[in-house]
Short mmCIF file of C-alpha atoms in Angstrom, two decimals:
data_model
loop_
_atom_site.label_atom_id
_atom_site.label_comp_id
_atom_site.label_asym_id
_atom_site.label_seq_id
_atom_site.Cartn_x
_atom_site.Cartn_y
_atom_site.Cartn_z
CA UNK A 1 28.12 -1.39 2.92
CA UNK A 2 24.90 0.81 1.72
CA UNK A 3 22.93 2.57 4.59
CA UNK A 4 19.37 2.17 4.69
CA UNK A 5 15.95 2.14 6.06
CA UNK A 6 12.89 -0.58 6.51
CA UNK A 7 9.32 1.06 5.92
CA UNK A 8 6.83 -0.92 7.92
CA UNK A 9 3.25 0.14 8.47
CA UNK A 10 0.37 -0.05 10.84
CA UNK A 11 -1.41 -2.34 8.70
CA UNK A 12 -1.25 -3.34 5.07
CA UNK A 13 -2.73 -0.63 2.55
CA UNK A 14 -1.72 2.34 4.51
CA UNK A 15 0.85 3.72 1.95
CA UNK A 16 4.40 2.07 2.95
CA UNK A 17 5.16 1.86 -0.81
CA UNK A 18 4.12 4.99 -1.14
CA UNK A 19 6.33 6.18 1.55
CA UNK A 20 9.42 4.04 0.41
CA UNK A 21 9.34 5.62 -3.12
CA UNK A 22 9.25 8.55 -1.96
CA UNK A 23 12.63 7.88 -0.09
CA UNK A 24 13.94 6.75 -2.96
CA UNK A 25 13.31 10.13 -4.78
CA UNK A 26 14.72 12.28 -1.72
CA UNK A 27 17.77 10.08 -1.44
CA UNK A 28 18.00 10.38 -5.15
CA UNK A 29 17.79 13.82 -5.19
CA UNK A 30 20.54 14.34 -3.21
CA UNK A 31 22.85 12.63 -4.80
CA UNK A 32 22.58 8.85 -3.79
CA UNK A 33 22.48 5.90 -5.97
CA UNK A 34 19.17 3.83 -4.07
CA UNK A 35 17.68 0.54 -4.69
CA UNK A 36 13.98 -0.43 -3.50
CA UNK A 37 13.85 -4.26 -1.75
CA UNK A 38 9.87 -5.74 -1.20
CA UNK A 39 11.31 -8.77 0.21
CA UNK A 40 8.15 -10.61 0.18
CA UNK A 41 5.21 -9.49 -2.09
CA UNK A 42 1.71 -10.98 -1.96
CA UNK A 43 -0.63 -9.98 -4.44
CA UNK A 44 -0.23 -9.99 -8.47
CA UNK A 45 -2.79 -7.80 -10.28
CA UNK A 46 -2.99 -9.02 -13.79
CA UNK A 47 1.42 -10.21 -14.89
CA UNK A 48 2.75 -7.86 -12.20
CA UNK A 49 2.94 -6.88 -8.37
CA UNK A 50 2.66 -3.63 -8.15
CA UNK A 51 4.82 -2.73 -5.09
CA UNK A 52 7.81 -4.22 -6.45
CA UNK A 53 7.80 -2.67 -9.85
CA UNK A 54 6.76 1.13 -7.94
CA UNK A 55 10.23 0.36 -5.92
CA UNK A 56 11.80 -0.27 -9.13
CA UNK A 57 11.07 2.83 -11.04
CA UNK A 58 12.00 4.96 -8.25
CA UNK A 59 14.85 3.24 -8.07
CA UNK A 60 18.41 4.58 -9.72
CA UNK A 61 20.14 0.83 -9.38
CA UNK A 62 18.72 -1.89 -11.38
CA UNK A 63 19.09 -5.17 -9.37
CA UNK A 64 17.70 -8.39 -10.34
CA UNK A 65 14.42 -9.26 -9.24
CA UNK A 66 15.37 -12.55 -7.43
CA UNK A 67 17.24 -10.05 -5.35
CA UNK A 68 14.94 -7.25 -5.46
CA UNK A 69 12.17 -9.40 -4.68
CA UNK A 70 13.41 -12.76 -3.07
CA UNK A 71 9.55 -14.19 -2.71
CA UNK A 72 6.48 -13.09 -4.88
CA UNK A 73 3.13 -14.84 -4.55
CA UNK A 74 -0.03 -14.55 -6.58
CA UNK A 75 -2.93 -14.58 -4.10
CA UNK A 76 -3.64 -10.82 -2.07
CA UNK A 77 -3.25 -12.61 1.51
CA UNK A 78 -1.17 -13.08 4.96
CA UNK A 79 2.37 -14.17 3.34
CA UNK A 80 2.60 -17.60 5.37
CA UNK A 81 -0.31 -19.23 3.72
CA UNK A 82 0.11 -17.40 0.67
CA UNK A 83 3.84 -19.49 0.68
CA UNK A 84 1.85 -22.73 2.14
CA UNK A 85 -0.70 -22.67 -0.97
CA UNK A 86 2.90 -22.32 -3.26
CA UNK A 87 4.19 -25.21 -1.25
CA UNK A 88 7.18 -22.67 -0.16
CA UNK A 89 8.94 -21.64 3.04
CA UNK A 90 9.42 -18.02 3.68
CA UNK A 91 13.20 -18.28 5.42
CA UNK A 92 15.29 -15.40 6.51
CA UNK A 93 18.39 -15.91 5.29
CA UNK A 94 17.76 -15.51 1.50
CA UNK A 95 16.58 -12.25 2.16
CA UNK A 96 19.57 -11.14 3.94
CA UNK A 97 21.74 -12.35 1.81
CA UNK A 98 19.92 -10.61 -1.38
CA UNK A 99 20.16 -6.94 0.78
CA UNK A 100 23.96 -7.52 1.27
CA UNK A 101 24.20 -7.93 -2.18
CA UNK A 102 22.22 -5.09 -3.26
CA UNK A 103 24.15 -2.75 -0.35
CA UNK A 104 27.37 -3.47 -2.18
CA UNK A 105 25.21 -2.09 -5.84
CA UNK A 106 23.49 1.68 -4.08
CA UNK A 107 24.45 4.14 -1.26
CA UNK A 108 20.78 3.80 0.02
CA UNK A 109 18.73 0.99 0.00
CA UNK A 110 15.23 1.38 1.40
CA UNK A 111 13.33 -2.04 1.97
CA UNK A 112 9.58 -2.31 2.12
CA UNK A 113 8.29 -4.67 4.94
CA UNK A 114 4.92 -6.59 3.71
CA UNK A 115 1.72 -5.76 5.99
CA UNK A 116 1.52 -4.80 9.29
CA UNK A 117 5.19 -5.25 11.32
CA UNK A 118 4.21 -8.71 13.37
CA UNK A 119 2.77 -10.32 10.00
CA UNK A 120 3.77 -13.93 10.47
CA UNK A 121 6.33 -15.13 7.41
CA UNK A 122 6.55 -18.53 8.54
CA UNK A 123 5.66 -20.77 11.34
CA UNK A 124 7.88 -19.03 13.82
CA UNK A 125 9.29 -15.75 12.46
CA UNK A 126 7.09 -12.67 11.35
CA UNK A 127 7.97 -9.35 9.47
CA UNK A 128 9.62 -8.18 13.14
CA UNK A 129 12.45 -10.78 12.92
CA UNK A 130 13.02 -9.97 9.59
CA UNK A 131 13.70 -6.26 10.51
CA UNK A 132 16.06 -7.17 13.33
CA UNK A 133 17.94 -9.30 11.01
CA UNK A 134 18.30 -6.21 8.90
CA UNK A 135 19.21 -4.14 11.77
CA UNK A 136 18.44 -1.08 9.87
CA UNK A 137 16.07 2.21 11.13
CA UNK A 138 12.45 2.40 11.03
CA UNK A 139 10.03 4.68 9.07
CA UNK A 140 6.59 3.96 10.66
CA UNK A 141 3.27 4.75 8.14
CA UNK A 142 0.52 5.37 10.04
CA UNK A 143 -2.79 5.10 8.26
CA UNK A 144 -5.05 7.54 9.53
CA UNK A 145 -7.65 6.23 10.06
CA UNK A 146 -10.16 5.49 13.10
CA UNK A 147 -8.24 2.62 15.13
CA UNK A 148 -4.85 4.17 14.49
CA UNK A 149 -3.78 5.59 17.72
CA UNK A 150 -3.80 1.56 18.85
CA UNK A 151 -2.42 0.15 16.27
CA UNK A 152 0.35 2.92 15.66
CA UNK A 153 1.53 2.86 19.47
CA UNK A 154 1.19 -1.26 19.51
CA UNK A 155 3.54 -0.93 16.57
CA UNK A 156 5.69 1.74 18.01
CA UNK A 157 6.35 -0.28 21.23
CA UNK A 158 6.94 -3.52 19.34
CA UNK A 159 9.73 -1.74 17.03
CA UNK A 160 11.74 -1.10 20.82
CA UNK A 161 11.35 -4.29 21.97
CA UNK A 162 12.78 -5.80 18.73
CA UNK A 163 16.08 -3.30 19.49
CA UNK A 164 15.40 -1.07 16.41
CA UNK A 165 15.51 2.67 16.07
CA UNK A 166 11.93 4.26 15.08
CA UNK A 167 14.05 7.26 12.75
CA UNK A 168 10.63 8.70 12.39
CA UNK A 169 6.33 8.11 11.29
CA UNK A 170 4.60 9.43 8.55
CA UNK A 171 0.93 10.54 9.14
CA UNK A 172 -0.51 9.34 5.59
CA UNK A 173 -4.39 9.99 5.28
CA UNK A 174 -5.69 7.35 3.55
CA UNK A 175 -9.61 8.63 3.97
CA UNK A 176 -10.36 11.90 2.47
CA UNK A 177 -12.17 13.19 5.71
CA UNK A 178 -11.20 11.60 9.13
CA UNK A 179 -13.25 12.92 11.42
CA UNK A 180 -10.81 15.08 14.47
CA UNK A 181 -7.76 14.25 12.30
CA UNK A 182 -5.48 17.04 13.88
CA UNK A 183 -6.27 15.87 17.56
CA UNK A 184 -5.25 11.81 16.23
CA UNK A 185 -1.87 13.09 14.69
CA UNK A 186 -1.20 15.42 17.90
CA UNK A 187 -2.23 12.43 20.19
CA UNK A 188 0.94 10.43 18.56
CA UNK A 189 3.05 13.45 18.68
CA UNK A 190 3.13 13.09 22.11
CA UNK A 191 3.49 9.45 22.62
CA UNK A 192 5.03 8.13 19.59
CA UNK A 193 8.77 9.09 20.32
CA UNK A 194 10.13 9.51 17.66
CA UNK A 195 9.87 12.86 14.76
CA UNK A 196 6.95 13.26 13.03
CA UNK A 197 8.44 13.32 9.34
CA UNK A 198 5.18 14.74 7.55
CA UNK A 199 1.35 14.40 7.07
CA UNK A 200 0.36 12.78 3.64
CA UNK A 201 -3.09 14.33 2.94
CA UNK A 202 -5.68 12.66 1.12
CA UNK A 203 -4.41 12.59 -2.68
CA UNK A 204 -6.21 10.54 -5.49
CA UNK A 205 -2.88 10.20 -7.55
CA UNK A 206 -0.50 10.26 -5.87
CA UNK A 207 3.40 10.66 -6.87
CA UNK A 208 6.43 10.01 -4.77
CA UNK A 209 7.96 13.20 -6.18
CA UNK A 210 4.71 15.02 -4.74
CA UNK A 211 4.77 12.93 -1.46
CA UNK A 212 8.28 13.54 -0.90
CA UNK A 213 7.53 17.29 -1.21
CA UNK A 214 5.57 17.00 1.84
CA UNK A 215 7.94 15.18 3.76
CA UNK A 216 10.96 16.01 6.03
CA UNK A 217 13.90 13.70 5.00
CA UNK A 218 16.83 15.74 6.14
CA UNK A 219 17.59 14.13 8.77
CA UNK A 220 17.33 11.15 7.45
CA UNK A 221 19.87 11.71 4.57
CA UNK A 222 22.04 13.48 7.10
CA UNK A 223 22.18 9.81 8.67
CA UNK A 224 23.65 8.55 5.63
CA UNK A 225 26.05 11.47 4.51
#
């Protein structure tokens, strides 16, 4: 069975995909076959959704799509009404059944969590549930950004009380001039618990080759060694 990680953010357009890519690349790099999963994508610009197709090129393993990407809706919006408007449920178990397949295809398989980590997927279970059904680590994106400290430590403490491991954040600066920056990213130093694995600055094109350059992986692909 394929280790992995779930990327989960502090709210949606902080730079998880980002992020999750440029896991992908590291793992790559060092010699692992990896897969991208977006189990649930919500928002289609133009014939494609750009998450799941940024997964898929940094991706060594082609997988289908169904399994890549077990739900896929048009409109940019919370995924539970997004699958009401499409007259679909959102359920669990499809989605754990597509990463057990793709664990048996790659050595790594990073999965991308949609929104914010308590976005509801259904009536009664929200990104959270889907997570502990995975079981697997947690990379935390923070978006800098004012509000942050809140929403990163509200996140942090719900990741423990859903029994996961937080394997580390990423400080990704989404604005190109936060004001007091260095005193936000210290402030979660100290009460985030869990290693800081890089700051993201402010890049208009970004790459995950160039992000992963600024990020510590080792000791997350010592995990899976």
């Amino acid at each position: 069975m394929a280790r992995g990680f779930f990327v989960t953010g502090t709210d949606t357009g902080v730079g998880k995909t980002l992020v999750a890519c440029a896991l992908l690349y590291a793992f790559s790099r060092a010699g692992k076959s990896v897969v991208g999963m977006k189990p649930v994508a919500a928002g289609r610009e133009g014939d494609r959704f750009a998450d799941v197709e940024a997964l898929a090129r940094a991706s060594s393993v082609r997988a289908d799509s169904r399994m890549v990407n077990p739900y896929a809706f048009e409109p940019a919006i919370a995924p539970h009404i997004a699958a009401q408007l499409a007259g679909v449920a959102i359920e669990l178990e499809p989605i754990v059944r597509a990463y057990a397949e793709l664990s048996q295809r790659a050595e790594v398989v990073v999965v991308e969590g949609a929104g914010g980590f308590l976005v509801p997927l259904n009536a009664r279970e929200t990104g959270a549930d889907l997570a502990a059904r995975l079981g697997l680590p947690m990379v935390l994106v923070v978006g800098m950004r004012l509000g942050c400290l809140n929403h990163a430590l509200l996140t942090r403490r719900q990741i423990e009380a859903s029994g996961l491991r937080c394997a580390g954040w990423v400080a990704n600066c989404i604005l190109p001039d936060m004001p007091h920056l260095d005193d936000n990213i210290r402030a979660l130093e100290e009460r985030l618990g869990c290693p800081l694995l890089g700051v993201v600055p402010f890049l208009r094109e970004p790459t995950p080759a160039g992000v992963a350059a600024l990020l510590s992986f080792d000791s997350l692909i010592e995990a899976v060694a």
